[in-house]
PDB file of C-alpha atoms in Angstrom:
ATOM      1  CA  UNK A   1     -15.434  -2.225  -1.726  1.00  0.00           C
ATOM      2  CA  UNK A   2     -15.359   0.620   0.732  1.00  0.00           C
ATOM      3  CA  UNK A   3     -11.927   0.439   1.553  1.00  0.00           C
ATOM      4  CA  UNK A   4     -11.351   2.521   5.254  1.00  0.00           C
ATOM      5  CA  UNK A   5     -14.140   3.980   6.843  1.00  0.00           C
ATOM      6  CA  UNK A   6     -13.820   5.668  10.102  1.00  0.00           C
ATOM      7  CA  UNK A   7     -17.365   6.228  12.619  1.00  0.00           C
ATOM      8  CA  UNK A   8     -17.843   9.240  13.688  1.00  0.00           C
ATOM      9  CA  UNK A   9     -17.012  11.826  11.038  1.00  0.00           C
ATOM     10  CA  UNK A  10     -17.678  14.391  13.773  1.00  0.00           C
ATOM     11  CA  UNK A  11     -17.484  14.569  17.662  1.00  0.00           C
ATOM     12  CA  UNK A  12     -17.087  17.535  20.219  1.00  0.00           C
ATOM     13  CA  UNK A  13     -16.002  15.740  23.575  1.00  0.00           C
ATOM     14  CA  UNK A  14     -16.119  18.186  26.925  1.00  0.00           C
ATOM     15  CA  UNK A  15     -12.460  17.855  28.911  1.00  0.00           C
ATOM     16  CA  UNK A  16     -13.010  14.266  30.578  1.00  0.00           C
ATOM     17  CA  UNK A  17     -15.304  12.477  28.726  1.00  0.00           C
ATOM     18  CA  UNK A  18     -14.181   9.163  27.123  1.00  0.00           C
ATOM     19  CA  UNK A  19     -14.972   8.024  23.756  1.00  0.00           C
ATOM     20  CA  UNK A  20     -13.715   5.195  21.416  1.00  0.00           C
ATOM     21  CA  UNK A  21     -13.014   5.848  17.195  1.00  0.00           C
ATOM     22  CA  UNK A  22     -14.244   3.052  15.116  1.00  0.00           C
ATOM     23  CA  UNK A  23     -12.106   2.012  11.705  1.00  0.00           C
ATOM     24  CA  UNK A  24     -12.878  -0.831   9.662  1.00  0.00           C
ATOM     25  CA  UNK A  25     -10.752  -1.496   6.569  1.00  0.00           C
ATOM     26  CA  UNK A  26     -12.273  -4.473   3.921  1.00  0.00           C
ATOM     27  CA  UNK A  27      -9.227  -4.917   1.770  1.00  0.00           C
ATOM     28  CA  UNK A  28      -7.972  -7.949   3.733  1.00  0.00           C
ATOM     29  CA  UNK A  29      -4.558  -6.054   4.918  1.00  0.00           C
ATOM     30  CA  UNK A  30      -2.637  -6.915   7.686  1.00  0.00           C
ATOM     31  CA  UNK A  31      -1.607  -3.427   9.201  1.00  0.00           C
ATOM     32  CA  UNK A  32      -3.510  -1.301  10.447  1.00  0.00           C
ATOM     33  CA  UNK A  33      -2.650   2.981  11.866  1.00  0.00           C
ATOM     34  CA  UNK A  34      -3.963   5.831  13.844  1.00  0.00           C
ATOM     35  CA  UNK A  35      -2.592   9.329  12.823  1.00  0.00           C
ATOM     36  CA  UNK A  36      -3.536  12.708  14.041  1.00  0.00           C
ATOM     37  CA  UNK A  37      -3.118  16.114  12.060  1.00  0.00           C
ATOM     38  CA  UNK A  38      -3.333  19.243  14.144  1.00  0.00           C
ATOM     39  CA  UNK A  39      -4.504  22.408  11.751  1.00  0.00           C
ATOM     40  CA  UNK A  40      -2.111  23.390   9.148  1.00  0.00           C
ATOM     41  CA  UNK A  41       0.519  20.778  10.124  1.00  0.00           C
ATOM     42  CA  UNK A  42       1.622  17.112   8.716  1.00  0.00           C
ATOM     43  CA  UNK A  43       0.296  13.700  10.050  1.00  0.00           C
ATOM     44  CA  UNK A  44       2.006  12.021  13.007  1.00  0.00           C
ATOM     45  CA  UNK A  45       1.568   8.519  13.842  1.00  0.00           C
ATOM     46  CA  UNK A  46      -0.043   7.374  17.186  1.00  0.00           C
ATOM     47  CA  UNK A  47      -0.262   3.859  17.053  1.00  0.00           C
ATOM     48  CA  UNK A  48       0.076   1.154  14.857  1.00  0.00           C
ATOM     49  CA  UNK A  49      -0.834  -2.614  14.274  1.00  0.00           C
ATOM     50  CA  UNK A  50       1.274  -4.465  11.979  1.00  0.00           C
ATOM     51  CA  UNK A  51      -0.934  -7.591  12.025  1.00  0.00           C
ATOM     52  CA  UNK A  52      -3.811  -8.919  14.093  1.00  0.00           C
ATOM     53  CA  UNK A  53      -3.023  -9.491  17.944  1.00  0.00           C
ATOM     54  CA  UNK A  54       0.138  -7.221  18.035  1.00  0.00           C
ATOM     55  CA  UNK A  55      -0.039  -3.265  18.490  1.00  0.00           C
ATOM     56  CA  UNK A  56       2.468  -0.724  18.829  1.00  0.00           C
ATOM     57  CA  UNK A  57       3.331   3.157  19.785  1.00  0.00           C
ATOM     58  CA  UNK A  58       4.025   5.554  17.171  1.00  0.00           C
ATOM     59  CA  UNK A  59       5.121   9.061  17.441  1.00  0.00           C
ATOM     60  CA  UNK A  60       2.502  10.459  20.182  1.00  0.00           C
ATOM     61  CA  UNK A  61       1.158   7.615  21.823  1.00  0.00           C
ATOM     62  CA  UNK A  62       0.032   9.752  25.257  1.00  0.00           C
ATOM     63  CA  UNK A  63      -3.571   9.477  25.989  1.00  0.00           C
ATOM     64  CA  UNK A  64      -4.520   7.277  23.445  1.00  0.00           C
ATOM     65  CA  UNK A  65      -5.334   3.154  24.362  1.00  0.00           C
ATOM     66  CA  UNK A  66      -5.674   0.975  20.498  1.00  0.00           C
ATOM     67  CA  UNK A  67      -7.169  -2.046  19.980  1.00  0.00           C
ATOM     68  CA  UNK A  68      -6.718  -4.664  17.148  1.00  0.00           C
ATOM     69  CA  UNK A  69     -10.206  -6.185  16.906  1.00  0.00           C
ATOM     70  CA  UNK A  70      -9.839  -8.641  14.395  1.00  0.00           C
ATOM     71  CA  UNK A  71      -8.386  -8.082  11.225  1.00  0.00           C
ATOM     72  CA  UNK A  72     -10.632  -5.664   9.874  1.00  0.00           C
ATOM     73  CA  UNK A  73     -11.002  -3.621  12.740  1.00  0.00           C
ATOM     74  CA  UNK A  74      -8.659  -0.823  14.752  1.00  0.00           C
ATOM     75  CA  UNK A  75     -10.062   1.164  17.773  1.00  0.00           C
ATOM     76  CA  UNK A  76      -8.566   4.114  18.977  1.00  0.00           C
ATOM     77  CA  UNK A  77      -9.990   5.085  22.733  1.00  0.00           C
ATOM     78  CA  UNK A  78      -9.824   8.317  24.499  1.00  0.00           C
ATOM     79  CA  UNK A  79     -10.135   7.565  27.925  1.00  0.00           C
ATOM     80  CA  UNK A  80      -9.816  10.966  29.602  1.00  0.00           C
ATOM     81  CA  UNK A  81     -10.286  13.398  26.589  1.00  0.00           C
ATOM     82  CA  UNK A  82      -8.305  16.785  26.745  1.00  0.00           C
ATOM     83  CA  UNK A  83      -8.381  19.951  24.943  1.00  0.00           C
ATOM     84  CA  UNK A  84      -4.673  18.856  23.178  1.00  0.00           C
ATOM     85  CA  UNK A  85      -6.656  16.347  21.559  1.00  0.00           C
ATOM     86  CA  UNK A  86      -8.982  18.415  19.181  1.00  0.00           C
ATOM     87  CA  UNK A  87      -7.492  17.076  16.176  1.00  0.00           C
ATOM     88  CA  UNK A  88      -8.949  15.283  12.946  1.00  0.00           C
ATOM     89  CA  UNK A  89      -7.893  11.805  13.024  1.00  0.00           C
ATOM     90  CA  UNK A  90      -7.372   9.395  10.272  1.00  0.00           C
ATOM     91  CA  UNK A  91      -6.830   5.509  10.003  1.00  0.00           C
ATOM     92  CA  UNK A  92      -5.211   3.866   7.646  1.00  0.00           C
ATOM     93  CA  UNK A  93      -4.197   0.344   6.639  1.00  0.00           C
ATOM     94  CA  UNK A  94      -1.849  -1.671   4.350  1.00  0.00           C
ATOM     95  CA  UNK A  95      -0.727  -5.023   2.697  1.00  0.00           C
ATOM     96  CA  UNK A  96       2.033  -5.414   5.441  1.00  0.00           C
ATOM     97  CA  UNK A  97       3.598  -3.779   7.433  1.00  0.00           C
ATOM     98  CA  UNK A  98       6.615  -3.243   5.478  1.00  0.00           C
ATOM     99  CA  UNK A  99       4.851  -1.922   3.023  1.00  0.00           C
ATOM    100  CA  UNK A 100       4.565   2.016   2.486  1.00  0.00           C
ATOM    101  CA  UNK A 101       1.560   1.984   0.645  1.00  0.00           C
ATOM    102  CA  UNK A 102      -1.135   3.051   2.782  1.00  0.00           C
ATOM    103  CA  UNK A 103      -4.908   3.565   2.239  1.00  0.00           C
ATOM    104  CA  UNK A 104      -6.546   6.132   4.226  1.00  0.00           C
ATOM    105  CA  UNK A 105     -10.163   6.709   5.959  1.00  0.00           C
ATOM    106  CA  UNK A 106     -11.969  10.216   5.264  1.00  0.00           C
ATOM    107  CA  UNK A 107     -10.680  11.289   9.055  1.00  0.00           C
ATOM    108  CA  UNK A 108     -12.754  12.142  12.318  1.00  0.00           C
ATOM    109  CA  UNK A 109     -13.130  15.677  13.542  1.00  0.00           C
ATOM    110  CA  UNK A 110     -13.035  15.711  17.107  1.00  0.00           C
ATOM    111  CA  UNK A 111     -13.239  18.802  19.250  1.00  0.00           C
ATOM    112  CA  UNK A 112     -12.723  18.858  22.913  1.00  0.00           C
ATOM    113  CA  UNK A 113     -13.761  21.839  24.730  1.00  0.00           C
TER     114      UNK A 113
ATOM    115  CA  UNK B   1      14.849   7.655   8.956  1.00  0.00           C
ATOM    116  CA  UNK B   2      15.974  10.035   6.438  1.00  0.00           C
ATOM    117  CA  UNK B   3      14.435  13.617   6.880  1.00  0.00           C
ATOM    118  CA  UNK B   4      12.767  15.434   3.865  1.00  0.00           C
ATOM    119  CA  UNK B   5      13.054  19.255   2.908  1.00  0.00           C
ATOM    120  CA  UNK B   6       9.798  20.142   0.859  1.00  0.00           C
ATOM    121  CA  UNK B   7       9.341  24.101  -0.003  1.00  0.00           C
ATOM    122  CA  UNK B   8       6.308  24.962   1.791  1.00  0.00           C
ATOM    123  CA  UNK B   9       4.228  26.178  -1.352  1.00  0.00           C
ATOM    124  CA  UNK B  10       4.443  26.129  -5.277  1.00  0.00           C
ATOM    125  CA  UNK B  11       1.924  27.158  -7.990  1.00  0.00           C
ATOM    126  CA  UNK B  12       1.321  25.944 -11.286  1.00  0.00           C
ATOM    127  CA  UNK B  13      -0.607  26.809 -14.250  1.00  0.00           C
ATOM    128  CA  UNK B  14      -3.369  24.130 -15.195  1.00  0.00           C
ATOM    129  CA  UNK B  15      -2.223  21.942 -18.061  1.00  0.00           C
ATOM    130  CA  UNK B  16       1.249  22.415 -17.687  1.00  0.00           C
ATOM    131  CA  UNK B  17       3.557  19.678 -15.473  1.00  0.00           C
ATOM    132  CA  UNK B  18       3.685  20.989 -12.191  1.00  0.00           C
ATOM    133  CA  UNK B  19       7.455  19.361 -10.200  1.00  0.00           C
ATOM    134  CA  UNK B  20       7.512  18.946  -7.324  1.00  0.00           C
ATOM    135  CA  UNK B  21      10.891  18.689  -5.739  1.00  0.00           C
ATOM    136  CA  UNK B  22      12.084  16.558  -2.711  1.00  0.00           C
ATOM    137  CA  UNK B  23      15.681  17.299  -0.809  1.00  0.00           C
ATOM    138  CA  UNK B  24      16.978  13.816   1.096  1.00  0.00           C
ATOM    139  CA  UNK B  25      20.289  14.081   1.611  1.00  0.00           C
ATOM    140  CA  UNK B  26      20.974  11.574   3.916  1.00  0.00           C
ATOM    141  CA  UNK B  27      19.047   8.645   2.440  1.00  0.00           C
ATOM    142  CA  UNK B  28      20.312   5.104   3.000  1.00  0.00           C
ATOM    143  CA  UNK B  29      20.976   2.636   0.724  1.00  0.00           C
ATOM    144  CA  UNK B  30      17.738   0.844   1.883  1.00  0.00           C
ATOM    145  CA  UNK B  31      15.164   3.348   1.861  1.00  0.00           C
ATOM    146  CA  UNK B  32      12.428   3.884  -0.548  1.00  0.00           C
ATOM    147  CA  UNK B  33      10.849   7.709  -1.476  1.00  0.00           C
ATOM    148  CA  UNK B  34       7.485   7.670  -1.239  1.00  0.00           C
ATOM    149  CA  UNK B  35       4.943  10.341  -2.411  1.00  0.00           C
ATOM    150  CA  UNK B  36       1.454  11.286  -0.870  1.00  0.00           C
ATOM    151  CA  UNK B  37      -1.099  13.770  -1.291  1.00  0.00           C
ATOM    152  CA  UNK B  38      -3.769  15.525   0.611  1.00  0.00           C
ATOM    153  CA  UNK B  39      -6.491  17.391  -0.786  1.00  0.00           C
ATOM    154  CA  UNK B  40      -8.224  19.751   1.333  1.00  0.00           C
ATOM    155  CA  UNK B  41      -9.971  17.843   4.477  1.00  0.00           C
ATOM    156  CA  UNK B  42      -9.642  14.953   3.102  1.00  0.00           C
ATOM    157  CA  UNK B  43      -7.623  11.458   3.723  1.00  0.00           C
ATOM    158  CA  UNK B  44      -3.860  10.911   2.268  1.00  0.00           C
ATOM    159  CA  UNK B  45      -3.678   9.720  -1.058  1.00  0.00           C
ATOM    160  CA  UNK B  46      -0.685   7.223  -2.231  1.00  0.00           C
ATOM    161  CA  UNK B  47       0.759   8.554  -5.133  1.00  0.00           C
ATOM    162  CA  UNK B  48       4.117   6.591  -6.281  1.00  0.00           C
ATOM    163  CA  UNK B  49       6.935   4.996  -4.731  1.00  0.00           C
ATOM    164  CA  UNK B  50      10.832   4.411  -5.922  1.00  0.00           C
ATOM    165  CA  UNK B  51      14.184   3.381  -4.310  1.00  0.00           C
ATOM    166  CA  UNK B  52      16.133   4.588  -7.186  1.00  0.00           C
ATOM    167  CA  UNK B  53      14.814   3.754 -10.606  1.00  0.00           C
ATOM    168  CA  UNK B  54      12.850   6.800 -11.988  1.00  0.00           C
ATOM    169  CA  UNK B  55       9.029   5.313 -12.088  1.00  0.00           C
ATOM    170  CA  UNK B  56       5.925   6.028 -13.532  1.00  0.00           C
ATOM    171  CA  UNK B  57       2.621   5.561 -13.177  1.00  0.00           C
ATOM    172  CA  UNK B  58      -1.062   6.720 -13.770  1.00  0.00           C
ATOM    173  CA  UNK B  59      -1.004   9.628 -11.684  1.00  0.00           C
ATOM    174  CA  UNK B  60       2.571  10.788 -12.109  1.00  0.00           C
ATOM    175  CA  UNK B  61       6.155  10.352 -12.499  1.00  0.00           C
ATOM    176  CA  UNK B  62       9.091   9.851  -9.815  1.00  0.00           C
ATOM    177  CA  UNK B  63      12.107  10.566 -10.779  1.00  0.00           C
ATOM    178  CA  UNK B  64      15.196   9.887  -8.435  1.00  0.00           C
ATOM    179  CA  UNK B  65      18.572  11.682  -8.985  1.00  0.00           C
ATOM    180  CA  UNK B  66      21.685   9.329  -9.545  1.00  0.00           C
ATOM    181  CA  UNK B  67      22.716   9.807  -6.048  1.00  0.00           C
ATOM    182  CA  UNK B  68      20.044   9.403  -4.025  1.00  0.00           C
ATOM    183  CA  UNK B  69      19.505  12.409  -2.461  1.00  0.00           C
ATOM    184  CA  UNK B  70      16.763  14.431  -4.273  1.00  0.00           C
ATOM    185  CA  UNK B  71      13.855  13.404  -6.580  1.00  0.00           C
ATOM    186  CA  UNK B  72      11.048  15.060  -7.923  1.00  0.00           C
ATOM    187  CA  UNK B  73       7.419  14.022  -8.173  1.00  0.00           C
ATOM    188  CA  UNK B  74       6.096  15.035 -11.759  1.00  0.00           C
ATOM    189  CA  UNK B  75       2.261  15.892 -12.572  1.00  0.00           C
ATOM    190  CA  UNK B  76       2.361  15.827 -16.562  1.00  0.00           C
ATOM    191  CA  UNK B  77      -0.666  17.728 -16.890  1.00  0.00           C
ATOM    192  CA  UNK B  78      -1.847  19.587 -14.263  1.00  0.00           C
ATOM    193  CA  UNK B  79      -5.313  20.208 -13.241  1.00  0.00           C
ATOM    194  CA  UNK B  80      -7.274  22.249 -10.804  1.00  0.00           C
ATOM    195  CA  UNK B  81      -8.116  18.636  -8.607  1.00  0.00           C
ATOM    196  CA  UNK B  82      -4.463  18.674  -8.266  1.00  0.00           C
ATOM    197  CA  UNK B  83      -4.483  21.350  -6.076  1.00  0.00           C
ATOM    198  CA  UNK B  84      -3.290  19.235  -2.298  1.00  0.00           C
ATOM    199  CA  UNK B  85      -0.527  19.236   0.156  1.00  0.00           C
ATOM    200  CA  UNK B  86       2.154  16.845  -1.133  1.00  0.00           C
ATOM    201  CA  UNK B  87       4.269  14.805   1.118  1.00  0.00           C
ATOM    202  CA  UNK B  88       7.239  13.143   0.180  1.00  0.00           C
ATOM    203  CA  UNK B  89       8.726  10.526   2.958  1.00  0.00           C
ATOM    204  CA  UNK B  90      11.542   8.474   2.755  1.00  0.00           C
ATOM    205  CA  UNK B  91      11.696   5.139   4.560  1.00  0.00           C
ATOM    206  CA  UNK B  92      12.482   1.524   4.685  1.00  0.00           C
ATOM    207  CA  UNK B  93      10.492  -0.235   2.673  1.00  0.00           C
ATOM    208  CA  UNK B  94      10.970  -3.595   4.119  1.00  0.00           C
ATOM    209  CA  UNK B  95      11.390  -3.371   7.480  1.00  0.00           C
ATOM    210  CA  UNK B  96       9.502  -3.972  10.249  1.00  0.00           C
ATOM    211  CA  UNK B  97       9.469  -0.752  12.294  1.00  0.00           C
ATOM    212  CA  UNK B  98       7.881   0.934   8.821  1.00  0.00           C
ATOM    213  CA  UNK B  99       4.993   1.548  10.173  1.00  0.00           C
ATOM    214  CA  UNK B 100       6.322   4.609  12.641  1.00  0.00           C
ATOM    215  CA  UNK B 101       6.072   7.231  10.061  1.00  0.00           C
ATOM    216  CA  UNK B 102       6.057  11.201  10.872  1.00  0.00           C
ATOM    217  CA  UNK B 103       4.313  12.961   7.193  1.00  0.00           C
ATOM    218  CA  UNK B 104       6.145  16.554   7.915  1.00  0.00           C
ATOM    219  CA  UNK B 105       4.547  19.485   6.460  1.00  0.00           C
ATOM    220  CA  UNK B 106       4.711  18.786   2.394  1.00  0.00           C
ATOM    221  CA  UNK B 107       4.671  21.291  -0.283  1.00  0.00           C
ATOM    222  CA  UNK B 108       1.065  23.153  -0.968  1.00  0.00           C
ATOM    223  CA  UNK B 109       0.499  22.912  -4.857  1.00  0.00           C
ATOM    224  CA  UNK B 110      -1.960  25.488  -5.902  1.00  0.00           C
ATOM    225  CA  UNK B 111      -2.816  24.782  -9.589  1.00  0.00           C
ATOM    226  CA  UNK B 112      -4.107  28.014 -10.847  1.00  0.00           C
ATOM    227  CA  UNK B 113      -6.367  28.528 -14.314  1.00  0.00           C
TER     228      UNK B 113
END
């Protein structure tokens, strides 16, 4: 049981390129998130999936496109990648939506210079 | 959503209970206090939830004031893997629109030997 795992763990993007995060959860939830944390600050959400088929904008939704791939998968896709974006992102899933108790991936790094 | 104040840093001697105190003074009758943690570079780690019964578990203890509007996460015995960011979030805990969360910036435990 693997619980989240998140492909790459590392990336440095120049300004423009595109590229697409991978998370796969295997704990059979129903919700699935994309944070970001910027150095020395707390998470905020970008996007969220409460169950298969259905996404939904979080807190900074600009530049990012999700998609729910089946249940155990959540893509996060930066289409037009900007130096704003060097962050270290993490996915997460849960139970349900309603429910607070989330399980976290060990985060991508991604630079963009 | 309710906001949280968190000090921004506390230190605590390892093996003694390290507390960890929460301000959420306008808290609904509805929402739920939640406590994470983040050790260094890695993922968020669920730690305990309550809506107003004090509750323990494994990790620690969560104890909610009689009004509602403070609690305090408590490590019994401290140790130096304790050393994280903790975030303490209050939210709905059955609702729908859950899953747009904002973390903040937690308190930075430093458990010292």
């Amino acid at each position: 049981n693997a619980g989240v795992t998140q492909t790459p763990k590392f990336q440095v993007l120049k300004t423009g390129q595109s590229m697409t995060l991978q998370c796969a959860q295997d704990m059979n939830h129903n919700s699935m998130y994309w944070y970001r944390q910027d150095p020395g600050m707390g998470l905020r959400l970008i996007y969220y999936s409460a169950s298969e088929g259905t996404t939904d904008k979080g807190e900074v939704p600009n530049g990012y496109n999700v998609s729910r791939l089946n249940k155990r998968e959540f893509s996060l896709r930066l289409e037009s990648a900007a130096p704003s974006q060097t962050s270290v992102y993490f996915c997460a899933s849960s139970e349900l939506a309603v429910s607070y108790e989330q399980y976290f991936g060990p985060g991508t790094r991604l630079t963009v210079t | 959503d309710a906001k949280t104040t968190q000090p921004t840093s506390m230190d605590c001697a390892e093996g003694r209970a390290a507390n960890l105190p929460c301000n959420h003074s306008t808290i609904s009758g509805n929402e739920y206090v939640y406590w994470y943690r983040q050790i260094h570079s890695q993922g968020p780690q669920y730690i305990i939830h309550g809506l107003k019964n004090n509750e323990t578990n494994e990790m620690a203890s969560l104890i909610i004031t009689e009004d509602r509007k403070s609690s305090t996460l408590i490590l019994p015995h401290a140790t130096l893997r304790d050393t994280a960011v903790y975030y303490c979030i209050v939210r709905v805990g059955y609702n729908t629109n859950a899953g747009k969360s904002t973390f903040g910036d937690g308190t930075t435990l430093t458990v010292k030997p």
